[in-house]
mmCIF file of N, CA and C in Angstrom:
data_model
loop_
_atom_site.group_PDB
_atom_site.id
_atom_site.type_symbol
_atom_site.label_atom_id
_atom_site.label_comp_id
_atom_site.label_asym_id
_atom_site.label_seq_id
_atom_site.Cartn_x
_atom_site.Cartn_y
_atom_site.Cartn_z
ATOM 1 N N UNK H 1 24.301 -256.386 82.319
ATOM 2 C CA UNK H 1 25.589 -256.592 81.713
ATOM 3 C C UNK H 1 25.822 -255.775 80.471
ATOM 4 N N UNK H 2 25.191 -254.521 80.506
ATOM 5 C CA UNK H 2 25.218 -253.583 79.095
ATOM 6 C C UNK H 2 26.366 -252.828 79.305
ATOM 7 N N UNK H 3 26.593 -252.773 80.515
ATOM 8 C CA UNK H 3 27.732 -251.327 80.875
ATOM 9 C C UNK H 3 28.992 -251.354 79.954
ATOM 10 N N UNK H 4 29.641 -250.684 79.592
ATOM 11 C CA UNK H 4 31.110 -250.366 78.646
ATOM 12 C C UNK H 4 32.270 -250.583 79.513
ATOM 13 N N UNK H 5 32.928 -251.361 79.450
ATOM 14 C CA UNK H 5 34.326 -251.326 80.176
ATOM 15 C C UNK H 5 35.394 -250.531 79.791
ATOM 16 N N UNK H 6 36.667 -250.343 80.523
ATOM 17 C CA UNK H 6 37.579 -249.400 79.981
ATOM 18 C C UNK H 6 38.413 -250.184 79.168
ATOM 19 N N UNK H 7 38.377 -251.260 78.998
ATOM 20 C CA UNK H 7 39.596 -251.964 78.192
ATOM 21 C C UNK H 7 38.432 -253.585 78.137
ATOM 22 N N UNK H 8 39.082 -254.429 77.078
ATOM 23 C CA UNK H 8 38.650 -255.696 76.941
ATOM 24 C C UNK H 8 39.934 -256.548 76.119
ATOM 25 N N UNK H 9 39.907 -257.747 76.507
ATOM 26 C CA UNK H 9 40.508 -258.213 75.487
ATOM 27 C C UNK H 9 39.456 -259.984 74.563
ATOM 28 N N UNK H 10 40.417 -260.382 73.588
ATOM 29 C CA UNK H 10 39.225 -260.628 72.834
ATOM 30 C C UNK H 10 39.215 -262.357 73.701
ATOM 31 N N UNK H 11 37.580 -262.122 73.399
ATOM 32 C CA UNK H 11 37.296 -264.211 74.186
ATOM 33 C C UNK H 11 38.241 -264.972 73.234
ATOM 34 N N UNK H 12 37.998 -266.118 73.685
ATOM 35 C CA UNK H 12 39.329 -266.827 73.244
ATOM 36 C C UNK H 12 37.938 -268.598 73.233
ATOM 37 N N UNK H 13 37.980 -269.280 72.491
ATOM 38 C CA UNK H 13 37.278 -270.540 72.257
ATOM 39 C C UNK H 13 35.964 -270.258 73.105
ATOM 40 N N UNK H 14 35.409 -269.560 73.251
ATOM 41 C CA UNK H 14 33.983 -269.660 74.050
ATOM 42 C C UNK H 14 34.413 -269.090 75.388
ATOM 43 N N UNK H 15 35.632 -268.961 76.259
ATOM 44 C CA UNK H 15 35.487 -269.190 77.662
ATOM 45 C C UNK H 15 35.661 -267.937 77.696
ATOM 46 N N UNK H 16 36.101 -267.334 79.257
ATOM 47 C CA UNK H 16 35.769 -265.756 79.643
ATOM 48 C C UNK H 16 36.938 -264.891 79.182
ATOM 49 N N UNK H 17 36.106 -264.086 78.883
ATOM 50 C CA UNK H 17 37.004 -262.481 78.648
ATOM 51 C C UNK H 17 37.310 -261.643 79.680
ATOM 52 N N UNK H 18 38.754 -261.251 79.552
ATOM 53 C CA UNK H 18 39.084 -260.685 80.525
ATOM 54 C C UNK H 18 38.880 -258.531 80.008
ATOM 55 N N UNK H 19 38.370 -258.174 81.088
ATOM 56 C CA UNK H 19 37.614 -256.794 80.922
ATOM 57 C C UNK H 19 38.161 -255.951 82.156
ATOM 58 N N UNK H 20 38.588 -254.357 82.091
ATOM 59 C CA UNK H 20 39.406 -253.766 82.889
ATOM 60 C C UNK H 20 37.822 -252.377 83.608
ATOM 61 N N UNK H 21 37.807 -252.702 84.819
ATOM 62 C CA UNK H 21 36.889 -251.804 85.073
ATOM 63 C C UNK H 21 37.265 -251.058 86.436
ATOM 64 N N UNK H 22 37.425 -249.871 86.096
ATOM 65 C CA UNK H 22 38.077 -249.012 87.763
ATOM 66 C C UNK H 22 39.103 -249.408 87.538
ATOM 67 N N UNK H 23 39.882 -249.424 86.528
ATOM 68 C CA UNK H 23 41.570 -249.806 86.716
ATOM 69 C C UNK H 23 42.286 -251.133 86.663
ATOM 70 N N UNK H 24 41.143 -252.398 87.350
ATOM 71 C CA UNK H 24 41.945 -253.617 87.649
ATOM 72 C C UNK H 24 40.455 -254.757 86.688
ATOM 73 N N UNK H 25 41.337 -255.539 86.536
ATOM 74 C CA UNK H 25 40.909 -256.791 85.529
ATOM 75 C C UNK H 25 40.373 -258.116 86.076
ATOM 76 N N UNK H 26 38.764 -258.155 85.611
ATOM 77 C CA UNK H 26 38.281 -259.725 85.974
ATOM 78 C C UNK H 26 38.038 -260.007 84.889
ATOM 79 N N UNK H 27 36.891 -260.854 84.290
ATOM 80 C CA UNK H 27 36.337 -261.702 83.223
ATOM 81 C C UNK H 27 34.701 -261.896 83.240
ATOM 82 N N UNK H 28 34.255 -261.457 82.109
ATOM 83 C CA UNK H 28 33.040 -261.700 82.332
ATOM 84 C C UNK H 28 32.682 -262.645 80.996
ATOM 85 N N UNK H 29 31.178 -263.362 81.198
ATOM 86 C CA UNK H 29 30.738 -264.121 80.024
ATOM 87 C C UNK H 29 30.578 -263.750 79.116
ATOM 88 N N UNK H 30 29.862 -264.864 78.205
ATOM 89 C CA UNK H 30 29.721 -264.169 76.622
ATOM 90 C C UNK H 30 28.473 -263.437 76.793
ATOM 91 N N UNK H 31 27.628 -262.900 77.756
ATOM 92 C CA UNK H 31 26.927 -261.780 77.869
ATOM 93 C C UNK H 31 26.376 -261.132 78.132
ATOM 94 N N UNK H 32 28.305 -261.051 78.951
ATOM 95 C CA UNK H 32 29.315 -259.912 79.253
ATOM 96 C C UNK H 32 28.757 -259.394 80.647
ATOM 97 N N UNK H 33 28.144 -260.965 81.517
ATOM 98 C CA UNK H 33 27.880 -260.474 83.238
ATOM 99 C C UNK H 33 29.791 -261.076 83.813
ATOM 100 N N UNK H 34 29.637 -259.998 84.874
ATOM 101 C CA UNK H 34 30.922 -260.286 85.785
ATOM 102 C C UNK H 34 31.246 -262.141 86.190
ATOM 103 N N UNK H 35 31.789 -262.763 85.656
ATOM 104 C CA UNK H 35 32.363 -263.952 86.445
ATOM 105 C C UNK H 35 33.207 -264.191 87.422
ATOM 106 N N UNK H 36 34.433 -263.108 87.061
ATOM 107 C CA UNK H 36 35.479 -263.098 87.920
ATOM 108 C C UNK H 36 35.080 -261.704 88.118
ATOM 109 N N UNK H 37 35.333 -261.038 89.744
ATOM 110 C CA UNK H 37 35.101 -259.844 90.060
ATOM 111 C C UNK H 37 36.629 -259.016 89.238
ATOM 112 N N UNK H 38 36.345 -257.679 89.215
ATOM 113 C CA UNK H 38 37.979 -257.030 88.769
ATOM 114 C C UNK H 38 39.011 -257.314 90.293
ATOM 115 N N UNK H 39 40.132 -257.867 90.035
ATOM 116 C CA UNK H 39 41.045 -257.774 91.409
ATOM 117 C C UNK H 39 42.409 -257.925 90.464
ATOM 118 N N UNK H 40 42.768 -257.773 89.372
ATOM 119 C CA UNK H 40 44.156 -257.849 88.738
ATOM 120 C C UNK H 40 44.704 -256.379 88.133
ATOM 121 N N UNK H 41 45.869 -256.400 88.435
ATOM 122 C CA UNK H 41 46.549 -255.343 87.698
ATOM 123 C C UNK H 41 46.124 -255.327 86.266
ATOM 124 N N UNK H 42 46.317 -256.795 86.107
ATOM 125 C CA UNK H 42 46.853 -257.118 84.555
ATOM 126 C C UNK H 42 45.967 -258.700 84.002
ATOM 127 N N UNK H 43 45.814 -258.605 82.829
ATOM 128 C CA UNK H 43 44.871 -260.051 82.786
ATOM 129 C C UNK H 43 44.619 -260.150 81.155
ATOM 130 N N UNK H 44 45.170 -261.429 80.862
ATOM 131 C CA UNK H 44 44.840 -262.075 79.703
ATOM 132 C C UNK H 44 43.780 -263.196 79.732
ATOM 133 N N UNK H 45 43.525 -263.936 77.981
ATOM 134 C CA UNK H 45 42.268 -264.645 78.004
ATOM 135 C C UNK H 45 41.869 -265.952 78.416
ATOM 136 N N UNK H 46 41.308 -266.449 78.800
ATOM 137 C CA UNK H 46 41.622 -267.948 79.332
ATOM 138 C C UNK H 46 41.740 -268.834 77.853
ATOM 139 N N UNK H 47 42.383 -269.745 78.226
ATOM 140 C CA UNK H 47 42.715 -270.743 77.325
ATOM 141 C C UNK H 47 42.695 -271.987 78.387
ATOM 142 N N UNK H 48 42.189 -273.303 77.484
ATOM 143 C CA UNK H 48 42.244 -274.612 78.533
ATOM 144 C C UNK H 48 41.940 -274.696 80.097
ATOM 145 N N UNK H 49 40.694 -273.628 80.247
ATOM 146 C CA UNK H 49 40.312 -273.155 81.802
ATOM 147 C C UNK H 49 41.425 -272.412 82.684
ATOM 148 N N UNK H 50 42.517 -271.938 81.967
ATOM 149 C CA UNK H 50 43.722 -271.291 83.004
ATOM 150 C C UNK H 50 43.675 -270.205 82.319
ATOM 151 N N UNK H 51 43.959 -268.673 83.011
ATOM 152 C CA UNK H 51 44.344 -267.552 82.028
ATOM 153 C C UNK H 51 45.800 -266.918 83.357
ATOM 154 N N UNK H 52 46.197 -266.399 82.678
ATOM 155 C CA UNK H 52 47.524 -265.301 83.206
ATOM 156 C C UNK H 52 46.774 -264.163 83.472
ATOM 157 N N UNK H 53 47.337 -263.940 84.848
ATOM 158 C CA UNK H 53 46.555 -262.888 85.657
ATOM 159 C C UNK H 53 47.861 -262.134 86.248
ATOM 160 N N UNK H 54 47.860 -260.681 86.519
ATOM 161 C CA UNK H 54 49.294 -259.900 87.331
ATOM 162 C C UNK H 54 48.225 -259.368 88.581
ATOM 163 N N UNK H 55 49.622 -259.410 89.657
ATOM 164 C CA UNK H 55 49.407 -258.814 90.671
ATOM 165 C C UNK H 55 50.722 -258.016 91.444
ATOM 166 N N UNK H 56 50.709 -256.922 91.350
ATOM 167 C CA UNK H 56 51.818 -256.687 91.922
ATOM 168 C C UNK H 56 53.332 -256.500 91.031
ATOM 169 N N UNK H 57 53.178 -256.995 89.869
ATOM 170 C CA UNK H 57 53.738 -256.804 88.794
ATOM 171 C C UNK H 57 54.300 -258.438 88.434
ATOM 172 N N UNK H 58 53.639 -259.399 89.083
ATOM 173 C CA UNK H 58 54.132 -260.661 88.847
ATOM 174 C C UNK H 58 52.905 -261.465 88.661
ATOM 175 N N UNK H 59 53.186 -262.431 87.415
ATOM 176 C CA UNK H 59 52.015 -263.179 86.682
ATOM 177 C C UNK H 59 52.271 -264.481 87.058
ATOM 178 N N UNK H 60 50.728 -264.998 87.180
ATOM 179 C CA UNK H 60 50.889 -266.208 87.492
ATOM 180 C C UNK H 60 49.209 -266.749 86.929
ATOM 181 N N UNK H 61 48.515 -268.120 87.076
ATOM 182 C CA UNK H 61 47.622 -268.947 86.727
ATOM 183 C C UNK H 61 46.280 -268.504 87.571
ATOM 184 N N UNK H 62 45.148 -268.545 86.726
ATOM 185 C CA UNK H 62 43.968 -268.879 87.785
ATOM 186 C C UNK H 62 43.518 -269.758 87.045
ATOM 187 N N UNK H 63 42.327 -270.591 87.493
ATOM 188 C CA UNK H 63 41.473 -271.624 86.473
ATOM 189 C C UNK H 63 40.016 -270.712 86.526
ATOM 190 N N UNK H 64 38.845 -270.998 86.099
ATOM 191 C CA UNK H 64 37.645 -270.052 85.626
ATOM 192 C C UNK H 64 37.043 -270.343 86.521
ATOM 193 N N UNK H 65 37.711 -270.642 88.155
ATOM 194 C CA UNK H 65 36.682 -270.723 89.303
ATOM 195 C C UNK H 65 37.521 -269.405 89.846
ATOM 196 N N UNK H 66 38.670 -268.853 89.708
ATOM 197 C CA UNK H 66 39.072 -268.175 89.886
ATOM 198 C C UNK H 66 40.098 -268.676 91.038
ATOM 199 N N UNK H 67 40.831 -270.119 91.109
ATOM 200 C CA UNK H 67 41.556 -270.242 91.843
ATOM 201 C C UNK H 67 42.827 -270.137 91.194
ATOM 202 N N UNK H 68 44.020 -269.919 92.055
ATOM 203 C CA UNK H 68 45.033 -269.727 91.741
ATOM 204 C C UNK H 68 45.681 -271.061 91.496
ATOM 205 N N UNK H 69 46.198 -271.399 90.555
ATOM 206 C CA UNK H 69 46.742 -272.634 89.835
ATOM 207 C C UNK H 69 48.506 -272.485 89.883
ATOM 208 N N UNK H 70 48.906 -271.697 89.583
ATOM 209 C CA UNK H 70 50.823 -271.216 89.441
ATOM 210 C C UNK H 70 50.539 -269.725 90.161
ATOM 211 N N UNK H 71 50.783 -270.054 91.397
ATOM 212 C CA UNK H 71 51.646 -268.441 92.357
ATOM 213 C C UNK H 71 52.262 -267.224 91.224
ATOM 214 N N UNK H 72 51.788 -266.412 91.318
ATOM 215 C CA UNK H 72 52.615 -265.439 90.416
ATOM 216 C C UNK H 72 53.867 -265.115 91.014
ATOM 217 N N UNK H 73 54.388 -265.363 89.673
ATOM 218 C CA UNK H 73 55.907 -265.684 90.352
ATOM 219 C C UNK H 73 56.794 -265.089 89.047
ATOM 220 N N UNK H 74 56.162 -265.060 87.976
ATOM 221 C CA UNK H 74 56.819 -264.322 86.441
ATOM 222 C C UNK H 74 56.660 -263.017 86.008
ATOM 223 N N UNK H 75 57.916 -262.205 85.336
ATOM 224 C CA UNK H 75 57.267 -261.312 85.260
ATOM 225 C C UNK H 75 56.708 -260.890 83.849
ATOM 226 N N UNK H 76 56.495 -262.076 83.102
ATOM 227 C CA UNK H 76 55.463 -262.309 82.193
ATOM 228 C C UNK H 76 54.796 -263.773 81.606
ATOM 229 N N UNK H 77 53.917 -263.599 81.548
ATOM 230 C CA UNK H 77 53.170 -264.884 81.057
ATOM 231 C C UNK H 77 52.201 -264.758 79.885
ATOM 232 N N UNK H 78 52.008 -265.671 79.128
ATOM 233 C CA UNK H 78 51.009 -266.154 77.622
ATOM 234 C C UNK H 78 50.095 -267.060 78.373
ATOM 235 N N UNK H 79 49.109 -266.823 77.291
ATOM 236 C CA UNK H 79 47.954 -267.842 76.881
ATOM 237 C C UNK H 79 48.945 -268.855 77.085
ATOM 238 N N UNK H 80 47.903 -270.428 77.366
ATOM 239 C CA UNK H 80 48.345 -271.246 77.271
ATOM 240 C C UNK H 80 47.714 -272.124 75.563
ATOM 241 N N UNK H 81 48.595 -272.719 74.673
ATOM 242 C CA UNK H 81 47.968 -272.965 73.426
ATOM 243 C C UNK H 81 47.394 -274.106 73.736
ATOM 244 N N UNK H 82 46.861 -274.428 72.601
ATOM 245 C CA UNK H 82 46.218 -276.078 72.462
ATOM 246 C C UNK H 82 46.651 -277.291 72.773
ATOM 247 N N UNK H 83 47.905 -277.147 72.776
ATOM 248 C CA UNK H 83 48.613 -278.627 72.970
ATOM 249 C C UNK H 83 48.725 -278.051 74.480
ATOM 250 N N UNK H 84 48.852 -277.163 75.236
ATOM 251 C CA UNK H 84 48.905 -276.988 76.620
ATOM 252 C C UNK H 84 50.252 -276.491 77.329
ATOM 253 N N UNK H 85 50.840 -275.630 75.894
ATOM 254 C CA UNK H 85 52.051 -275.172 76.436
ATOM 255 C C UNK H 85 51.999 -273.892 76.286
ATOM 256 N N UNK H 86 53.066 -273.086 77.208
ATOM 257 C CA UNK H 86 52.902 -271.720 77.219
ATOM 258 C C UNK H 86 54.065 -271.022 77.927
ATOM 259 N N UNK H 87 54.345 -270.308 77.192
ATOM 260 C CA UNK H 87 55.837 -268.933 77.270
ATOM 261 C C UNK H 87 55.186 -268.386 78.899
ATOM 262 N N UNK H 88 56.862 -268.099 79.576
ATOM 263 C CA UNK H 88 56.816 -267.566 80.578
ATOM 264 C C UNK H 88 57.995 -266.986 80.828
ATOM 265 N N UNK H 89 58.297 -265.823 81.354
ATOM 266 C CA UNK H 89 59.279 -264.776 81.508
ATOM 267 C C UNK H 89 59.617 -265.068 83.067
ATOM 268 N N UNK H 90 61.030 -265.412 83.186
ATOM 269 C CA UNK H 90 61.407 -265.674 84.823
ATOM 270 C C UNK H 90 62.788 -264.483 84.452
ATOM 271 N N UNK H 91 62.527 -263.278 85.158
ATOM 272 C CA UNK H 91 63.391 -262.259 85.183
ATOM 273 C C UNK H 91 63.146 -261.671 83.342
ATOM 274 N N UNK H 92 65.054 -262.181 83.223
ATOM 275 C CA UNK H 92 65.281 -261.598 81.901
ATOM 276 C C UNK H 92 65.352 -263.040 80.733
ATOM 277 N N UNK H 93 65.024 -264.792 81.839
ATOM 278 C CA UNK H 93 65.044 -265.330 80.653
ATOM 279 C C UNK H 93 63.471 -266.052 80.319
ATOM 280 N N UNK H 94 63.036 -266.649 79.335
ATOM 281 C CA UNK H 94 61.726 -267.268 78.477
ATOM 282 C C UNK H 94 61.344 -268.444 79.451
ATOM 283 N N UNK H 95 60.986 -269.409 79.756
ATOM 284 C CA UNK H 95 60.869 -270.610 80.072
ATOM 285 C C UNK H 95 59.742 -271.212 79.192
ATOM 286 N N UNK H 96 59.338 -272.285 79.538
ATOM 287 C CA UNK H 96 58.017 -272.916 79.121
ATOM 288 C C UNK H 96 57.050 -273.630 80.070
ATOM 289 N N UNK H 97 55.947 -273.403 80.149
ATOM 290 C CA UNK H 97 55.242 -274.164 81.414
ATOM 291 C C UNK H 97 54.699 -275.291 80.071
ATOM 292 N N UNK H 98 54.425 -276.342 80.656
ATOM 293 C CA UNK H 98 53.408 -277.693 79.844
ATOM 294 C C UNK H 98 52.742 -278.237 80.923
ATOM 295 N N UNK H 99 50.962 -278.798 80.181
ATOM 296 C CA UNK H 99 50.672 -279.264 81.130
ATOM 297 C C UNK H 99 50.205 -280.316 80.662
ATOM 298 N N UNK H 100 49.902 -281.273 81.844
ATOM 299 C CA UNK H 100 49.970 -282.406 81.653
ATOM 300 C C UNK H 100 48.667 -283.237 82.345
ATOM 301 N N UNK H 101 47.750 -284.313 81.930
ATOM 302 C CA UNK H 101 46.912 -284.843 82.214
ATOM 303 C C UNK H 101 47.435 -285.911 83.324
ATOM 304 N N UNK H 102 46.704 -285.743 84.018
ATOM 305 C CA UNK H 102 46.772 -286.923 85.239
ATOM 306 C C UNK H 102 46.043 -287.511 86.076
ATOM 307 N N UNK H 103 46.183 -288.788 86.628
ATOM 308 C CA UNK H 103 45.062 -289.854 87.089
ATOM 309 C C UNK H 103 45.082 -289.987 88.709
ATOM 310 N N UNK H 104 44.706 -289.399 89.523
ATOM 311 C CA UNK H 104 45.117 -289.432 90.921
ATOM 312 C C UNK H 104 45.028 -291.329 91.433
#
């Protein structure tokens, strides 16, 4: 896990960093082996086990197993903050995603 990537962005509370290698974006640990293979255009840091990932030019959710959580469907997305809310671009207007705890 010594190798240099072409791009990084910075970890975020302990969880994975997202790192650009051959062009497209996965996440590796704090040190800095592959977790998520590269398969994104585009890729920010995880926050609250979810990070914003692009494909195709539309962003959407994975969680740090690397499943898809929100279909990319925006054509921009944020970190999600602490309280569990987070900016999302649908066309030309903002929205807000929140999330919410629940008891099946």
């Amino acid at each position: 896990g010594t190798e240099g990537f072409e791009n990084a962005k910075a970890f975020s509370s302990g969880e994975y960093a997202a790192v650009m290698d051959e062009g497209l974006w996965g996440y590796v640990d704090s040190l800095g082996e592959w977790v998520i293979e590269p398969a994104y255009d585009d890729a920010k840091s995880f926050s609250l086990n979810l990070a914003p990932v692009c494909r195709n030019g539309l962003w959407g959710y994975i969680s740090v197993s690397n499943t898809t959580v929100v279909e990319p469907q925006y054509t921009d997305a944020y970190v999600f903050s602490s309280s569990g809310v987070a900016f999302v671009k649908n066309q030309e207007q903002w929205i807000v995603l929140k999330l919410y705890k629940y008891n099946r």
